Short mmCIF file of C-alpha atoms in Angstrom, two decimals:
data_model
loop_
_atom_site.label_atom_id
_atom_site.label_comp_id
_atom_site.label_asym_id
_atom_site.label_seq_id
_atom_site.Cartn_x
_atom_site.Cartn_y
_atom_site.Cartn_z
CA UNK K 1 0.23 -22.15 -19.95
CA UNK K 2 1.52 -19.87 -17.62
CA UNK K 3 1.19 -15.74 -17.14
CA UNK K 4 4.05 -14.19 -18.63
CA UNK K 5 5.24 -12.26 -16.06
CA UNK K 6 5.04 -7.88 -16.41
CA UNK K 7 7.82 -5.83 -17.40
CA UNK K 8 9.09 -4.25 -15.01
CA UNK K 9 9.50 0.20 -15.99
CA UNK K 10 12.70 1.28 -17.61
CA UNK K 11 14.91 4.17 -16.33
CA UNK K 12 13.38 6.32 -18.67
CA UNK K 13 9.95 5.29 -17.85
CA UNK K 14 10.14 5.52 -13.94
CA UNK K 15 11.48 9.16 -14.49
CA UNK K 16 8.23 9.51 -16.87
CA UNK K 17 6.11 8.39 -13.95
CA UNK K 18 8.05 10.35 -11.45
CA UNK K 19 7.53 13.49 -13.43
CA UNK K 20 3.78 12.94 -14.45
CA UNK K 21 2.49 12.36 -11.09
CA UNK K 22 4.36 15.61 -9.79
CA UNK K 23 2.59 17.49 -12.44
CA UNK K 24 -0.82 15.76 -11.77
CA UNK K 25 -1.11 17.35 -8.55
CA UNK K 26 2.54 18.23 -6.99
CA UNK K 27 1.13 18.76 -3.57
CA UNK K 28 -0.49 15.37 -2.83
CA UNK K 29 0.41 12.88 -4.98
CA UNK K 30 3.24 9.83 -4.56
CA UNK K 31 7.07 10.61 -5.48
CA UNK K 32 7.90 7.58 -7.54
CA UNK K 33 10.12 6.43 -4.79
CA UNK K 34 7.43 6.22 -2.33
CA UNK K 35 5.01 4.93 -4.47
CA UNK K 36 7.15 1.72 -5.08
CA UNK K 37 7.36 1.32 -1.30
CA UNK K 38 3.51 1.66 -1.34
CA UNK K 39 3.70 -1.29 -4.01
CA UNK K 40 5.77 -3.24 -1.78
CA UNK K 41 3.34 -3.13 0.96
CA UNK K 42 0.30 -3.68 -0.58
CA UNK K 43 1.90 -7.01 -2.07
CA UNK K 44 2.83 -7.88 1.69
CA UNK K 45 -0.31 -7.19 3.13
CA UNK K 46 -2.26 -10.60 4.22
CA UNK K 47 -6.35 -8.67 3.21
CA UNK K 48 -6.13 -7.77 -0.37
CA UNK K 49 -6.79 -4.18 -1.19
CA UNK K 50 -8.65 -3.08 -4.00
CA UNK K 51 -7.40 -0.50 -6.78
CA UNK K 52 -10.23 1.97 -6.47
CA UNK K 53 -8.65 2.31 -2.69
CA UNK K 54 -5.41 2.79 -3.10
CA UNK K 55 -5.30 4.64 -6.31
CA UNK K 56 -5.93 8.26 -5.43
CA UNK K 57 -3.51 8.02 -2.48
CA UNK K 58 -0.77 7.95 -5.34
CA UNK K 59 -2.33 10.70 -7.87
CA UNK K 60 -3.39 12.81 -5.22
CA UNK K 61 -6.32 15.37 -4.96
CA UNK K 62 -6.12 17.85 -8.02
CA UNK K 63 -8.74 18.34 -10.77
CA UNK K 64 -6.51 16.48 -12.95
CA UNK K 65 -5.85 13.30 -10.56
CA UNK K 66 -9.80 13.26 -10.03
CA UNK K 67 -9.87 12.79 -14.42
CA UNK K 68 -6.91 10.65 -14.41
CA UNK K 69 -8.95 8.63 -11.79
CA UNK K 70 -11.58 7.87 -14.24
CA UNK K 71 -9.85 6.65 -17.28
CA UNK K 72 -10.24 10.12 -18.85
CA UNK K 73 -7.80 13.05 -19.82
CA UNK K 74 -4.70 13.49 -21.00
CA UNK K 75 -3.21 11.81 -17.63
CA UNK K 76 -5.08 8.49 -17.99
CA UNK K 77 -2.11 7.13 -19.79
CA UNK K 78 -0.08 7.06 -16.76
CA UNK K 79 -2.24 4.77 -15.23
CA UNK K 80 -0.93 2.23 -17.21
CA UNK K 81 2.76 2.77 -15.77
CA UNK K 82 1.28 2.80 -12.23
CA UNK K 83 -0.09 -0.77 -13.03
CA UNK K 84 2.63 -1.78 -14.73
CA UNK K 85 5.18 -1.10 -11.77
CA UNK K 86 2.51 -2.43 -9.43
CA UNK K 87 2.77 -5.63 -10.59
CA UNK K 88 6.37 -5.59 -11.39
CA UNK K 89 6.82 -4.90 -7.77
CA UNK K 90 4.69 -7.84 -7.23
CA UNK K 91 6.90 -10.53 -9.34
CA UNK K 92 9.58 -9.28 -7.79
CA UNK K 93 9.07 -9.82 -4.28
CA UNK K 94 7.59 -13.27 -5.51
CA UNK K 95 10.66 -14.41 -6.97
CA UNK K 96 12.50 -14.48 -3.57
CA UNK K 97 15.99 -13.33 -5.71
CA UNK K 98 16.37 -10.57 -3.85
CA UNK K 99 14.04 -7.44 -3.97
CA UNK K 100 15.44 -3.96 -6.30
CA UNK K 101 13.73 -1.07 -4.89
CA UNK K 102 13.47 2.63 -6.40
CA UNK K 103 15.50 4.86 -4.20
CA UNK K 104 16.09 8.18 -4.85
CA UNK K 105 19.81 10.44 -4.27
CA UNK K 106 19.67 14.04 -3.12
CA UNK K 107 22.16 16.21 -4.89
CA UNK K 108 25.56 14.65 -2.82
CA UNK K 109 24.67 11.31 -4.36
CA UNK K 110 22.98 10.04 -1.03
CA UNK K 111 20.60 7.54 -0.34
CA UNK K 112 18.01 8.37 2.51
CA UNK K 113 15.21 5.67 2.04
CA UNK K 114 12.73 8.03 3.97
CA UNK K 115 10.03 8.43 0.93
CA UNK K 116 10.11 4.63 0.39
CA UNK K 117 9.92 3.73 3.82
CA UNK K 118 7.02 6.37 4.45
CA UNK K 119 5.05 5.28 1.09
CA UNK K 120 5.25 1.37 2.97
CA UNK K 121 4.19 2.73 6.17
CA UNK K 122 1.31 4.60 4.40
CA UNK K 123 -0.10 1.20 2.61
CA UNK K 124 0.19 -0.54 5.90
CA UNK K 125 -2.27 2.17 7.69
CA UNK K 126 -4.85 0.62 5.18
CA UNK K 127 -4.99 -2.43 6.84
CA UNK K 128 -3.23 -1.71 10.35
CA UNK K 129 -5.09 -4.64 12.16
CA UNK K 130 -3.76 -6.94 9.10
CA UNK K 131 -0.35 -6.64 10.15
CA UNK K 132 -0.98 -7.81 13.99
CA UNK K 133 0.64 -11.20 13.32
CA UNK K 134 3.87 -9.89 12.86
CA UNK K 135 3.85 -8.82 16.48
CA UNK K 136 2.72 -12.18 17.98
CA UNK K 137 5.51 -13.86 16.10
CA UNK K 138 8.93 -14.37 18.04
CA UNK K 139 10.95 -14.38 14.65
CA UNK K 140 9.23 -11.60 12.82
CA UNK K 141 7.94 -8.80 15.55
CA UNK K 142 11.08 -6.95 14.13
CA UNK K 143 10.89 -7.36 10.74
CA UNK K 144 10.35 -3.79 10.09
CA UNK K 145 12.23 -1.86 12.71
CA UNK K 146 14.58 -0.84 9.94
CA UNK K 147 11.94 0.56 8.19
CA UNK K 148 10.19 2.04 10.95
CA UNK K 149 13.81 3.70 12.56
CA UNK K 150 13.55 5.31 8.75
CA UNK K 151 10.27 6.49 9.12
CA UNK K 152 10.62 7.94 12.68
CA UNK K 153 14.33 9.61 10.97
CA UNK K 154 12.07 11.46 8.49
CA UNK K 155 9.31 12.49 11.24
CA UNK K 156 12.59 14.40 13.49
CA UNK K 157 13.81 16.00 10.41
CA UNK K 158 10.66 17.39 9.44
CA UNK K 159 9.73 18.32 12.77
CA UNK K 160 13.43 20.06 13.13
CA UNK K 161 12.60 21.87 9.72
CA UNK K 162 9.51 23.17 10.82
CA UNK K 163 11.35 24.30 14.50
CA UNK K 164 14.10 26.56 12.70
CA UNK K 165 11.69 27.97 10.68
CA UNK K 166 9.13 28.83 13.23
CA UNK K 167 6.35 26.74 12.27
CA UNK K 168 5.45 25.44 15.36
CA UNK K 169 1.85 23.90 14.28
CA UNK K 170 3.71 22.70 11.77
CA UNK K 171 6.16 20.77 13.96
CA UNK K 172 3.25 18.92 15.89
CA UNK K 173 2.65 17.34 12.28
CA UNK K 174 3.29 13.31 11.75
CA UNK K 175 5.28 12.87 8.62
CA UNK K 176 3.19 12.00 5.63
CA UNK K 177 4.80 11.48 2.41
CA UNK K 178 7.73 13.11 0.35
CA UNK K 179 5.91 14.47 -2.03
CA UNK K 180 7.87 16.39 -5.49
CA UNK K 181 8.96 19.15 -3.29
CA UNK K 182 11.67 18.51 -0.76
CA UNK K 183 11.31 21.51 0.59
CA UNK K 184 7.52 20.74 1.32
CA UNK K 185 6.44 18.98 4.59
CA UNK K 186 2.76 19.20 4.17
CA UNK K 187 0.91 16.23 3.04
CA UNK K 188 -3.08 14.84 3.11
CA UNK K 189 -2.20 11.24 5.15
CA UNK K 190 -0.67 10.61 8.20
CA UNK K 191 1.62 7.20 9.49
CA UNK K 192 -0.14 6.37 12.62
CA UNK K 193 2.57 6.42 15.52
CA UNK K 194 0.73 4.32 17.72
CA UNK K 195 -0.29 1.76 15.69
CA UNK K 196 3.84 1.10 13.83
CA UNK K 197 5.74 1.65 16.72
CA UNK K 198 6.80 5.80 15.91
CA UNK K 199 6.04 6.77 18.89
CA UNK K 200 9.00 4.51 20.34
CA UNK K 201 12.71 6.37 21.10
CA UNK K 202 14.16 4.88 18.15
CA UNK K 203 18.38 5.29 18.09
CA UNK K 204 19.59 7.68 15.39
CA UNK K 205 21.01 6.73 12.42
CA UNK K 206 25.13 6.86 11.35
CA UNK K 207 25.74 8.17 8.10
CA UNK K 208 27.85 4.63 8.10
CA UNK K 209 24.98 2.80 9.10
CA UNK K 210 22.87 4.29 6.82
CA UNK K 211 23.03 0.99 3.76
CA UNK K 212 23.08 -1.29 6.38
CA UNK K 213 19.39 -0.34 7.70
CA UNK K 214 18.09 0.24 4.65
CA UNK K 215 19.71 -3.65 3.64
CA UNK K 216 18.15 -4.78 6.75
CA UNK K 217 14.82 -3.02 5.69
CA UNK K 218 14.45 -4.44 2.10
CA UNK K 219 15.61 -7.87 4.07
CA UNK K 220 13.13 -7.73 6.36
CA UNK K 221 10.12 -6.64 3.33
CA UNK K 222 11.13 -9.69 1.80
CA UNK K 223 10.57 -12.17 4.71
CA UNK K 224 7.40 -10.06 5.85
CA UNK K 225 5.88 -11.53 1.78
CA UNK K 226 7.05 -14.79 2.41
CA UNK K 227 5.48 -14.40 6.45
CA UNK K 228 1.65 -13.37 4.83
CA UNK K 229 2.07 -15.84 1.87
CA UNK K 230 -0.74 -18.20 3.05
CA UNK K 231 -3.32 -15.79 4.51
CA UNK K 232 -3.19 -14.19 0.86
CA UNK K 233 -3.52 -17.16 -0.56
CA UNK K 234 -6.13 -18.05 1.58
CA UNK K 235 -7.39 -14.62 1.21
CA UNK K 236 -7.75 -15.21 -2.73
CA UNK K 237 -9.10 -19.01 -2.91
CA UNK K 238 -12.70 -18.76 -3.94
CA UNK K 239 -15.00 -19.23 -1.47
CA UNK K 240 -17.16 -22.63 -1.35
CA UNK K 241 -20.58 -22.83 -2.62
CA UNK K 242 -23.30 -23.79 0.05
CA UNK K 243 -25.77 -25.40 -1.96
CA UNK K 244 -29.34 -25.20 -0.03
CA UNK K 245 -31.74 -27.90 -0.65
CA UNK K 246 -35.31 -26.48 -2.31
CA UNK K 247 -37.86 -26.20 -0.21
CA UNK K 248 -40.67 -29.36 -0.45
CA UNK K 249 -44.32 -27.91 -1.42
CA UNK K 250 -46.90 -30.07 -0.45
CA UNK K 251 -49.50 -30.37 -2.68
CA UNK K 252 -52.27 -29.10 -0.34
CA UNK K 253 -49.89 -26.51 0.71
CA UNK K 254 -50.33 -22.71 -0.32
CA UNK K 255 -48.21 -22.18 -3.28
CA UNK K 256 -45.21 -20.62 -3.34
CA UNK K 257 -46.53 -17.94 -6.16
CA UNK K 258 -48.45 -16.34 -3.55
CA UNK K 259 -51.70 -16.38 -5.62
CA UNK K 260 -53.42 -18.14 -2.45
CA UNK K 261 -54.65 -21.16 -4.13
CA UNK K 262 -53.36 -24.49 -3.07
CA UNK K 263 -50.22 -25.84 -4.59
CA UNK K 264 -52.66 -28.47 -6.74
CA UNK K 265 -55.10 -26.41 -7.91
CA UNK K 266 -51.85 -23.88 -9.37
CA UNK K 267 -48.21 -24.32 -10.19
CA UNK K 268 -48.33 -27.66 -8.82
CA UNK K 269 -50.93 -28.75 -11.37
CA UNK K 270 -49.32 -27.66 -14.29
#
């Protein structure tokens, strides 16, 4: 009998999730959007990574994330929604039908894919070492640049932000995650640039480019899941168990009790 598989969020349920994690701790914790891109990756990434890791990088810091952490008050509900999408996320990268992400709109009705390709980025720099095969590999070493040309976007528009308003500490800042505030650059975790390629001169992006990278970047998720299928697999199996031969006692031997008699004249004589 197999698992039925989850079910997935509705609208109105995403929005739910969206809103309760901005209230849990508005500063620190995971946008929706980003926090499905942080599902994404952790289902790509070849070393399992446990829940009690990953967990307060999406509620944040906050009194209230630190109780919704441990199953109590009145936000411990919504950890049943984070699960939930988790392993929605998980089904649907496993189906291979094509992947539906959670993207966001600003108020024009555009699509930027910055918080989902930062909330990816940010699961990856759990693991960074995990992810070294995709290098060595002449078909997938640039399987992400999509969503690393997004991530770099995001880092020149903050750091612009920060220049105009005269923030220049600020503007020395790696870009972290969205956040509920998109008028807020601060954040708690950095995207290492040396370790995802940031720190190379990535082209800009058109506005008429724009789908087509972010295509290219939910394209190039997918094939990454299929790419680290067997090491999670392999990852998962159970491990053998050595089975070690017990140890012969002779009988004139000291026995094993430690009681300093001979092994006859104790437990071997019972």
């Amino acid at each position: 009998m197999t698992a039925s598989a989850p079910r997935p969020l509705s609208d109105p349920e995403i929005a739910t999730l969206d809103t309760r994690l901005g209230e849990i701790d508005p500063e620190h914790s995971m946008a929706v959007e980003e926090f499905d891109g942080f599902c994404a990756a952790l289902a790509c990434c070849p070393e399992p990574i446990a829940r009690e890791e990953w967990l307060p990088l999406v509620l944040g810091e906050s009194d209230r994330a630190v109780a919704a952490l441990s199953g109590s008050g009145p936000d411990a509900a919504v950890l049943k929604l984070i699960d939930r999408h988790r392993e929605s996320v998980v089904a649907d990268l496993s189906s291979g039908q094509g992947f539906a992400p959670v993207l966001s709109q600003d108020e024009a009705g555009r699509t930027w894919g910055h918080a989902w390709a930062i909330g990816f980025a940010r699961a990856m720099a759990l693991r960074p070492d995990a992810w070294d095969d995709l290098e060595t590999d002449e078909e997938m070493a640039d399987a992400l640049d999509p969503l690393m040309r997004l991530v770099a976007e995001a880092q020149a528009q903050q750091q612009a932000q920060a220049e105009e308003q005269g923030q220049e500490q600020q503007a020395q800042e790696r870009p972290r995650h969205q956040g509920h505030s998109p008028s807020d650059g601060s954040a708690t975790d950095s995207v290492d640039e040396a370790d995802f390629g940031l720190d190379e001169d990535w082209p800009p992006i058109a506005e008429d480019e724009r789908p087509t990278v972010i295509h290219d970047m939910l394209d190039g998720v997918q094939d990454v899941f299929a790419f680290f299928a067997p090491a999670r697999r392999k990852a998962l199996a159970p491990r053998p168990v050595r089975r070690v031969a017990a140890q012969q006692v002779g009988r004139n031997d000291p026995c094993p009790c430690g009681s300093g008699r001979k092994y006859k004249h104790c437990h071997g004589g019972q």
